[in-house]
Short mmCIF file of C-alpha atoms in Angstrom, two decimals:
data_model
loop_
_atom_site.label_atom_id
_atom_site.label_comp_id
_atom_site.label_asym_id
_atom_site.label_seq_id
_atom_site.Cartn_x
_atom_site.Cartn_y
_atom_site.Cartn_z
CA UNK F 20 0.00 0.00 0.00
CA UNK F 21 2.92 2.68 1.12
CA UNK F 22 4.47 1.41 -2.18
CA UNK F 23 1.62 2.15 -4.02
CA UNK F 24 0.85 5.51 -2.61
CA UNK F 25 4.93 6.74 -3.31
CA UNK F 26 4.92 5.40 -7.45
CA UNK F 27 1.56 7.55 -7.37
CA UNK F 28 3.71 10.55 -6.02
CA UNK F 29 6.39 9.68 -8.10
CA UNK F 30 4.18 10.00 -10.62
CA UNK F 31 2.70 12.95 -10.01
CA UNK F 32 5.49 15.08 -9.33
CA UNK F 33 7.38 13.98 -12.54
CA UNK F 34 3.85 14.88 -14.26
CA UNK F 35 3.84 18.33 -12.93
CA UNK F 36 7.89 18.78 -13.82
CA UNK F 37 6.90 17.84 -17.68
CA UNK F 38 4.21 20.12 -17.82
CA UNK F 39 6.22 23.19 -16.03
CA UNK F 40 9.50 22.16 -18.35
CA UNK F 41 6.70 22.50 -21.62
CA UNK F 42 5.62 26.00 -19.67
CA UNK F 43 9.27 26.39 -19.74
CA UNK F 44 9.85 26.42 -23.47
CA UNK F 45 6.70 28.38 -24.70
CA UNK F 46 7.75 31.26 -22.70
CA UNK F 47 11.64 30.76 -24.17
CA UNK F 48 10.46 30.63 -27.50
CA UNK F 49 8.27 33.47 -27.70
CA UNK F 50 10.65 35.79 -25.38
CA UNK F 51 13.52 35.05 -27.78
CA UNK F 52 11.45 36.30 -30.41
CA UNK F 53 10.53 39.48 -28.70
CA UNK F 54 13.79 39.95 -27.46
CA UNK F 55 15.55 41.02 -31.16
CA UNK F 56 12.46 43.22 -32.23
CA UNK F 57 14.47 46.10 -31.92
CA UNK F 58 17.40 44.24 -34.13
CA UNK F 59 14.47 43.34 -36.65
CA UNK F 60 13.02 46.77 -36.87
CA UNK F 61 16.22 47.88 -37.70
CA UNK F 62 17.54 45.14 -39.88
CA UNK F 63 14.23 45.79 -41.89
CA UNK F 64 13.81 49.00 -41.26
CA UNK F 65 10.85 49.53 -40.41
CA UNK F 66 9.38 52.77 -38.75
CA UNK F 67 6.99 52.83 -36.01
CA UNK F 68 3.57 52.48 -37.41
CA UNK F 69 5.78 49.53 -40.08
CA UNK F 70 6.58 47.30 -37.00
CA UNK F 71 3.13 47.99 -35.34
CA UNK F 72 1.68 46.59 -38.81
CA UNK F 73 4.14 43.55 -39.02
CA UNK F 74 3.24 43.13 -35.16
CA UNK F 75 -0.41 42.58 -36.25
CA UNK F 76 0.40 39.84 -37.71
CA UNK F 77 1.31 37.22 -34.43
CA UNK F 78 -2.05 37.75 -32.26
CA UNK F 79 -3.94 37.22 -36.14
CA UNK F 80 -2.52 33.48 -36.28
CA UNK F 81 -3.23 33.23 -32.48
CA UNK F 82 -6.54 34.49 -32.69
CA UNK F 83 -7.32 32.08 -35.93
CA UNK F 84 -5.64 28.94 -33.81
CA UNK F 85 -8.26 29.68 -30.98
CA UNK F 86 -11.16 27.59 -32.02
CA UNK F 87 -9.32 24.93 -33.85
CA UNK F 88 -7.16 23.97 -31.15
CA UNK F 89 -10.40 23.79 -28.95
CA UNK F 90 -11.18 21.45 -31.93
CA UNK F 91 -8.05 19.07 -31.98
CA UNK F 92 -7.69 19.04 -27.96
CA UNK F 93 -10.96 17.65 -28.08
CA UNK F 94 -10.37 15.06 -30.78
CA UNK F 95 -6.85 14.01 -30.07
CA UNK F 96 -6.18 15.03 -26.65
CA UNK F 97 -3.51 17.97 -25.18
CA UNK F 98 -1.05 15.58 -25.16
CA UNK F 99 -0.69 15.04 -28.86
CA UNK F 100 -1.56 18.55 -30.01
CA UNK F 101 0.98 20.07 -27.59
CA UNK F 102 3.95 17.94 -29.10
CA UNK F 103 3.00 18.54 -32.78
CA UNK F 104 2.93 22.60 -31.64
CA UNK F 105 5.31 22.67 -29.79
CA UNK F 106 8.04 21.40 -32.32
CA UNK F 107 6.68 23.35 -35.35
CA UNK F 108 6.77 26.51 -33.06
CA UNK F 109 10.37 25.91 -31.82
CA UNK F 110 11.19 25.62 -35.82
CA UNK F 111 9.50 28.92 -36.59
CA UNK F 112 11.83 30.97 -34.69
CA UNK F 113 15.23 30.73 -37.11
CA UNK F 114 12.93 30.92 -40.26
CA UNK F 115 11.70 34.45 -38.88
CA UNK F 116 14.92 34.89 -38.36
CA UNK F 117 15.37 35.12 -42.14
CA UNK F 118 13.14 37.50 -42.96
CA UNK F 119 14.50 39.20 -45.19
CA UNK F 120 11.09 41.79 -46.08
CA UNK F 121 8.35 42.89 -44.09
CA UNK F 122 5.56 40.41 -45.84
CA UNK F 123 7.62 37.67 -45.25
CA UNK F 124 7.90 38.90 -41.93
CA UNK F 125 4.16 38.94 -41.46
CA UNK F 126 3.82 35.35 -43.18
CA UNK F 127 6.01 33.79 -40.97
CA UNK F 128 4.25 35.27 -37.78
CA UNK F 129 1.17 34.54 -38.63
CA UNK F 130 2.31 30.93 -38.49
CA UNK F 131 4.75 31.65 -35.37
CA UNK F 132 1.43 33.01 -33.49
CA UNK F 133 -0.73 30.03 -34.82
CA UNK F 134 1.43 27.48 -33.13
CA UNK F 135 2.27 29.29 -30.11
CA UNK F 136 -1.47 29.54 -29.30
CA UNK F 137 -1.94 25.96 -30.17
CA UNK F 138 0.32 25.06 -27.82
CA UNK F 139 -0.48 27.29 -25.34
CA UNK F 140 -4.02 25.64 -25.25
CA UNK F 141 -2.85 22.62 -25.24
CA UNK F 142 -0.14 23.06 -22.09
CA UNK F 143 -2.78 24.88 -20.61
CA UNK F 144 -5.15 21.69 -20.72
CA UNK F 145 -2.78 20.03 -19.20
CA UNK F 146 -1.79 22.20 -16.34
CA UNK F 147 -6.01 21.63 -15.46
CA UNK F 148 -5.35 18.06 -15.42
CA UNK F 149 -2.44 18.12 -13.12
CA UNK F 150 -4.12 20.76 -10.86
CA UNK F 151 -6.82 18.01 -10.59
CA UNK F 152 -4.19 15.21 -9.67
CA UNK F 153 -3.35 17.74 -6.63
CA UNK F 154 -6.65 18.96 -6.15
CA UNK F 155 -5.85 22.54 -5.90
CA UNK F 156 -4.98 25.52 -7.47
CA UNK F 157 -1.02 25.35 -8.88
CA UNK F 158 -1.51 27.24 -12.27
CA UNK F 159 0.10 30.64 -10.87
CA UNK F 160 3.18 28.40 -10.58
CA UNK F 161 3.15 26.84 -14.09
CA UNK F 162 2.47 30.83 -15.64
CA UNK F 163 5.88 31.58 -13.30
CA UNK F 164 7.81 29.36 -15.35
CA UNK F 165 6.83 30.92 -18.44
CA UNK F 166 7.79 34.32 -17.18
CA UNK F 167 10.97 32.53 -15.86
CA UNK F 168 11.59 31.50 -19.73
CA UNK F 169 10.41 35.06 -20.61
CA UNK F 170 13.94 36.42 -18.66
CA UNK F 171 16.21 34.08 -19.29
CA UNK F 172 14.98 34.66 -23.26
CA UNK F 173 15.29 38.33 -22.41
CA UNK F 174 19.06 37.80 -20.89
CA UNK F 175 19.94 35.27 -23.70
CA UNK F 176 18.56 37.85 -26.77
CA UNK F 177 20.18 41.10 -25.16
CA UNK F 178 23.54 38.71 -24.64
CA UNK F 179 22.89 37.87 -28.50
CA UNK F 180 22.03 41.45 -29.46
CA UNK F 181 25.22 42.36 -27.63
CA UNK F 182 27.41 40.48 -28.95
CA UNK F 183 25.95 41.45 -32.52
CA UNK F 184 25.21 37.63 -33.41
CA UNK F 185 22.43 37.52 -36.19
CA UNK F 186 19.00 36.24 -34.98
CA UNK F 187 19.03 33.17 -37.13
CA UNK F 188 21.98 31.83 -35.14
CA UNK F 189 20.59 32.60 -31.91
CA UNK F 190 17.12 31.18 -32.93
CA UNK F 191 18.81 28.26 -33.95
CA UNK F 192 20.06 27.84 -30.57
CA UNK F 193 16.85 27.90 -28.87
CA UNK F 194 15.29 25.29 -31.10
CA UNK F 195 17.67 23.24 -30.14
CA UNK F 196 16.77 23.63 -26.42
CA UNK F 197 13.45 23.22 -27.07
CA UNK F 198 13.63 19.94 -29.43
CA UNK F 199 15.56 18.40 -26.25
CA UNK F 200 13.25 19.72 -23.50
CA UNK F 201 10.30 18.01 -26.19
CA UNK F 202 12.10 14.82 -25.68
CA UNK F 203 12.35 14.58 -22.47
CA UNK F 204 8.81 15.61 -21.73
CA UNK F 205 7.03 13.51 -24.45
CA UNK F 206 6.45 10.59 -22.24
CA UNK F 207 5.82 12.25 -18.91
CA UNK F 208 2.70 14.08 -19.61
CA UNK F 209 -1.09 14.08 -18.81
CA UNK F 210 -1.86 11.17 -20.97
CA UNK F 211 -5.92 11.97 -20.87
CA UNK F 212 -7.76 15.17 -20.31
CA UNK F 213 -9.97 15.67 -17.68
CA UNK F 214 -14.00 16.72 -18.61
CA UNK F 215 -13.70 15.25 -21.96
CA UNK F 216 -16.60 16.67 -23.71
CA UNK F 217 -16.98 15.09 -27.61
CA UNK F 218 -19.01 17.42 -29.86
CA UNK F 219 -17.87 20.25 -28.58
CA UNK F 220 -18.84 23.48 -30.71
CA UNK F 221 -16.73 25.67 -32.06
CA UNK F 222 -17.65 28.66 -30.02
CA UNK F 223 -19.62 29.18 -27.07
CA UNK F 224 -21.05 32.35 -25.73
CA UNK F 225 -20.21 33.35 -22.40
CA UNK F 226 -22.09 34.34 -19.60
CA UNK F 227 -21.37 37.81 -17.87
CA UNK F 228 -18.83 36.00 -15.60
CA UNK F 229 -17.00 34.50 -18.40
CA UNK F 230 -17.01 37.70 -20.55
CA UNK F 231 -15.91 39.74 -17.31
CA UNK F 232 -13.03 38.11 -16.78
CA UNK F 233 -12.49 37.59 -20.48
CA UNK F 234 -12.18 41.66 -20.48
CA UNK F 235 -9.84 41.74 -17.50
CA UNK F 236 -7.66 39.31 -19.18
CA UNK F 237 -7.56 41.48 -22.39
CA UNK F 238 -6.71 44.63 -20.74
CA UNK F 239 -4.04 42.63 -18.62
CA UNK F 240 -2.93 40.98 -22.44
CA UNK F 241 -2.65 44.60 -23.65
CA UNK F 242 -0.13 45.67 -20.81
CA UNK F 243 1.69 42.49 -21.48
CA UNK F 244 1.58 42.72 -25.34
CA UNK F 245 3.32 46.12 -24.74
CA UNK F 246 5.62 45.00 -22.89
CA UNK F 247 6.56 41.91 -25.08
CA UNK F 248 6.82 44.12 -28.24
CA UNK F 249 7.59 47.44 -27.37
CA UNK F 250 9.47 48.04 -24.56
CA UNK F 251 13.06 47.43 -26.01
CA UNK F 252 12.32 50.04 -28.45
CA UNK F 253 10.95 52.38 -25.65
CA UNK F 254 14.04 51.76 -24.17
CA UNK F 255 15.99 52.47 -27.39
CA UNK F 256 13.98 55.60 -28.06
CA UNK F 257 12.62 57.33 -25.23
CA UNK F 258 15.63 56.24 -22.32
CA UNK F 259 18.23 56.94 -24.77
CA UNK F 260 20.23 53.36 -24.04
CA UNK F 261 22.87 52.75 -25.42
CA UNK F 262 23.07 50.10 -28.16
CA UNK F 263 22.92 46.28 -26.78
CA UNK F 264 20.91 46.82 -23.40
CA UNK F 265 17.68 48.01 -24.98
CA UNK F 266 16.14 44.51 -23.51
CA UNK F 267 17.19 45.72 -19.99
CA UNK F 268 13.14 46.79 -19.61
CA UNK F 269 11.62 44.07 -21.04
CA UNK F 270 14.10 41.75 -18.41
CA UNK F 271 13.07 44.14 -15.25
CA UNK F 272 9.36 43.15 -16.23
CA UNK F 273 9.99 39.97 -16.70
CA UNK F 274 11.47 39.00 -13.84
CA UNK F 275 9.06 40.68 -11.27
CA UNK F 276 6.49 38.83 -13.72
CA UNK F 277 8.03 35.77 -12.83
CA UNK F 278 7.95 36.55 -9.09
CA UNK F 279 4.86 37.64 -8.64
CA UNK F 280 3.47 34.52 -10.24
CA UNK F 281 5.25 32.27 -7.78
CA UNK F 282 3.94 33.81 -4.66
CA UNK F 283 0.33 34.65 -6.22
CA UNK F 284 -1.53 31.73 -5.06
CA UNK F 285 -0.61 32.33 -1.27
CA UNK F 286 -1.51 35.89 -1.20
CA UNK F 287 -4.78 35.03 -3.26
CA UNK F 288 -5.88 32.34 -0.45
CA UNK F 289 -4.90 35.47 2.37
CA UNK F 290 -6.69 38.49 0.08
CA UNK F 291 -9.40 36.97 -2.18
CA UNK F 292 -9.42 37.18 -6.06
CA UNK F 293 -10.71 39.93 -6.52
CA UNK F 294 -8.57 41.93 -4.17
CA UNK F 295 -5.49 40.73 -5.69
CA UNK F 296 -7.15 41.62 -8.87
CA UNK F 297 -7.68 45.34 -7.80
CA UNK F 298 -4.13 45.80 -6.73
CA UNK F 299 -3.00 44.22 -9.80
CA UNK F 300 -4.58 46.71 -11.72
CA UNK F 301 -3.57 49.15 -9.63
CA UNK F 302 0.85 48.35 -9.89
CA UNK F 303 0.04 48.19 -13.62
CA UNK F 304 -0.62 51.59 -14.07
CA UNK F 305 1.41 53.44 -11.70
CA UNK F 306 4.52 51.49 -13.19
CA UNK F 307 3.34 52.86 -16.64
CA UNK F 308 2.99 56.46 -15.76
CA UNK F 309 6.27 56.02 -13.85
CA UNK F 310 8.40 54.88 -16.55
CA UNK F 311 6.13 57.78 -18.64
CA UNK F 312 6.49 60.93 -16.56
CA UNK F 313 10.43 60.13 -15.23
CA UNK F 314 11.76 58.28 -18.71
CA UNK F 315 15.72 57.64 -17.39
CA UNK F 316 17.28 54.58 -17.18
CA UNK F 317 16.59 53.98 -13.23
CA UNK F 318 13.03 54.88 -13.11
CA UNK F 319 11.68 53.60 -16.07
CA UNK F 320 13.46 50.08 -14.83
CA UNK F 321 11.39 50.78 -11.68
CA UNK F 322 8.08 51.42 -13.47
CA UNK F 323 8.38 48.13 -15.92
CA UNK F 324 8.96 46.00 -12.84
CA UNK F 325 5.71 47.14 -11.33
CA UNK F 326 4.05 46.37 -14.24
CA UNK F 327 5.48 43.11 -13.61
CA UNK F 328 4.34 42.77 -10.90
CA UNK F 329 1.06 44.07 -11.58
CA UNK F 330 0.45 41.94 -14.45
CA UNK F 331 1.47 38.93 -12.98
CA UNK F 332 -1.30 36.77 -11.23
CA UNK F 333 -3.99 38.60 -13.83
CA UNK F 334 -4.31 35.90 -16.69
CA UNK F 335 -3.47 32.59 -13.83
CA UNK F 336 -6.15 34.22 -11.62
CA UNK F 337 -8.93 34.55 -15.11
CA UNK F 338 -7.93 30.87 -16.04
CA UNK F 339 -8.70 29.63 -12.23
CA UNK F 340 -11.92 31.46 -12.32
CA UNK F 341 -12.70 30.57 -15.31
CA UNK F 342 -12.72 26.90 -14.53
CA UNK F 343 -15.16 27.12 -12.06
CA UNK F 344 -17.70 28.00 -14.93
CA UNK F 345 -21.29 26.13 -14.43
CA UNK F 346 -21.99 26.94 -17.71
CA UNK F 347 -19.36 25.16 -19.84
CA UNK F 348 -16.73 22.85 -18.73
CA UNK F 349 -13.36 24.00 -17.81
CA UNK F 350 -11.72 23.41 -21.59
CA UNK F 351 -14.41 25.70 -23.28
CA UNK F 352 -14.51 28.15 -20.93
CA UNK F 353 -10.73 28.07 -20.93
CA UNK F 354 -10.75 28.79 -24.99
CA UNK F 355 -13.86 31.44 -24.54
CA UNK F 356 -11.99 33.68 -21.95
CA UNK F 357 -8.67 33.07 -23.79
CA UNK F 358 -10.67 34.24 -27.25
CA UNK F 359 -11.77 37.28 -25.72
CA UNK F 360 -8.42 37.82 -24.20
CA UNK F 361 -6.36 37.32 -27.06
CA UNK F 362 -7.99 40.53 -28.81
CA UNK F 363 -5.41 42.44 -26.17
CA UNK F 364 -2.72 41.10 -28.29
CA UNK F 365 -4.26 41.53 -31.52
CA UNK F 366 -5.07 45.45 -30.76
CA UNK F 367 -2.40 46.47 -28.11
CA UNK F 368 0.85 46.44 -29.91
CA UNK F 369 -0.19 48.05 -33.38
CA UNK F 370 -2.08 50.46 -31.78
CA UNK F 371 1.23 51.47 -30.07
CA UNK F 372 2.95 52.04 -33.04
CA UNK F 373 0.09 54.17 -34.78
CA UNK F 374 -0.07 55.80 -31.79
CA UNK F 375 3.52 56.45 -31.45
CA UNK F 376 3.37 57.27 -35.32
CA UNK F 377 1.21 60.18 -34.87
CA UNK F 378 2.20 61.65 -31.68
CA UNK F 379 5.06 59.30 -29.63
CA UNK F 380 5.76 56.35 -27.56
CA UNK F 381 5.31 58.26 -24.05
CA UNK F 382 2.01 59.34 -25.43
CA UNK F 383 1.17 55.65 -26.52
CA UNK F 384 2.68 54.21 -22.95
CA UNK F 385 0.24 56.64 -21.14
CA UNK F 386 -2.80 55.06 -22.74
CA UNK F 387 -1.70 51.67 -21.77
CA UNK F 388 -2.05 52.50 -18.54
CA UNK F 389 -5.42 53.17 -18.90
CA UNK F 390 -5.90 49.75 -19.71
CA UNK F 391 -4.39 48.90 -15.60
CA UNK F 392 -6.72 50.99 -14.33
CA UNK F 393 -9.81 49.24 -16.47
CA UNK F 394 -8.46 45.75 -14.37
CA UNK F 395 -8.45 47.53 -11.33
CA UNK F 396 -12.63 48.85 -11.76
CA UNK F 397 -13.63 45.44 -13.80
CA UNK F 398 -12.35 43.47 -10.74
CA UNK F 399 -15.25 44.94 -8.91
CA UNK F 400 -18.07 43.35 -10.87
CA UNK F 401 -17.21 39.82 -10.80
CA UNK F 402 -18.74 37.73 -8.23
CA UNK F 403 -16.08 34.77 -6.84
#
């Protein structure tokens, strides 16, 4: 029996490692990527309202994978989906790193975005089926490993950008990470979804729960989306770096991203969801004004790692609520909130660079903030 009850541990935690290692490489892949925008931009160059355009093109393949990975995590299972996405999004990264014009630039996003989502659903399925093994809430944890990828990408690409290697040859390298973390992984997953539902439509309308927190996440994805994408070249352009630390915001962010999602789940149980979700809101946009009003190297550094901060438990805390849906199970509601979500990415960094375009980034930074204080009154209609 004591046997029994230490292979099911065993088990277990070597479950949870695979899923947090697959957390692991998402977040590597897609900060690498953001980490040599500035280098892109200029390689191509491309002005402001340019890279805001060729930006649009990511969160369109995400948005487009949305329903059909509901769709083939339903048929085949998270398991399966997540390795087929997973490799083909590692792969993207050195082929976008040959861009060598903006439409093939936007081409190979569009595919980049439409993996990264796919897998995204997929590791996100199965970080609900090993929060089920435990029976309670670890997902804050598994979105603190991505944000843990997110800096060491950040400290890898500003190394890179550094150093002046090309992007190809630092893409390269990450695929190669990835492939091997994809082996060792493979095996050790969720090998069957919890609330399998067959038939499951393509798109489901939410309730005014669901599309409440689907509306915090989006304003949350818009911070973050600003972050990913434009906050080297805020740091390039409005800070006055010099050349090769540009990334030096986007790491400060990242790292008080990843912090804050390791310790979210305790404060949550002491505070309450939607008082974490007020203060959230509330770190989001002070850091933004911050970093707007006193743009040198120390303060802005101080104002990205409160949005950090304030970002950090938003989308974990929306995906835990969003499970406890009566109206749909867990999966669907999980795809509806990310749908609605998702449009944060899809608007938030092109409107940046018209913004920016027309009058400049501070001006573009300040509305963003707006979009922290939006999480900070939204928090106060839902009912949890």
């Amino acid at each position: 029996m004591l046997q029994d009850l230490t292979m099911v541990m065993i088990n277990k935690r070597s479950t949870r490692i695979a899923v947090s290692a697959l957390f692991f490489l998402t977040g590597l892949c897609f900060a690498s990527w953001a980490s040599r925008i500035p280098d892109i931009q200029q390689a191509l160059q491309l002005n402001d309202a340019g890279l805001g355009s060729v930006l649009l093109a990511l969160p369109v393949g995400s948005i487009i994978s949305l329903p059909i990975a509901g769709v083939l995590v339903s048929k085949f299972g998270s398991r399966q989906v997540l390795i087929i996405a997973a490799v083909a999004y590692a792969a993207l990264l050195p082929v976008i790193g040959l861009a060598r014009a903006p439409w093939e630039l936007i081409m190979f996003l569009v595919f980049f975005g439409f993996c990264g989502n796919l897998a995204n659903i997929a590791v996100n399925t199965q970080a609900v089926a090993v929060e089920a093994l435990y029976g309670r809430s670890i997902m804050a944890s598994f979105h603190g490993l991505w944000s843990v990828a997110g800096f060491t990408g950040a400290a890898i690409g500003t190394a890179m950008s550094g150093w002046h290697i090309a992007p190809v040859y630092h893409f390269l390298l990450i695929t190669a990470m990835s492939w091997g973390i994809i082996l060792f992984t493979m095996r050790r997953m969720v090998a069957q979804d919890t609330n399998i539902q067959p038939n499951q439509p393509l798109f489901a309308r939410p309730d005014l729960f669901l599309l409440t927190l689907g509306i915090i996440a989006m304003c949350s994805m818009i911070c973050e989306g600003t972050m990913f994408d434009w906050s080297g070249v805020y740091f390039r352009r409005v800070v006055h770096v010099r050349d090769g630390i540009s990334g030096a915001g986007y790491a400060a962010f990242m790292s008080t991203m990843a912090a804050g999602r390791f310790v979210a789940d305790r404060i949550t149980t002491r505070l309450g969801i939607k008082k974490m979700l007020l203060i959230s809101g509330v770190l989001t946009a002070t850091g933004l004004l911050i970093a707007v009003a006193f743009p040198y190297f120390i303060s802005a550094m101080i104002g990205f790692m409160l949005v950090g901060a304030g970002v950090s438990a938003v989308v974990p805390l929306v995906y835990s609520a969003a499970g406890r849906s009566t109206v749909m199970s867990p999966g669907m509601a999980l795809a509806t909130v990310s749908t609605i979500g998702y449009l944060g990415f899809l608007f938030g960094p092109p409107l940046i660079g018209f913004v920016a375009q027309a009058t400049s980034l501070a001006v573009s930074f300040s509305l963003i903030a707006v979009m922290g204080a939006a999480i900070a009154v939204m928090s106060t209609r839902i009912r949890i």
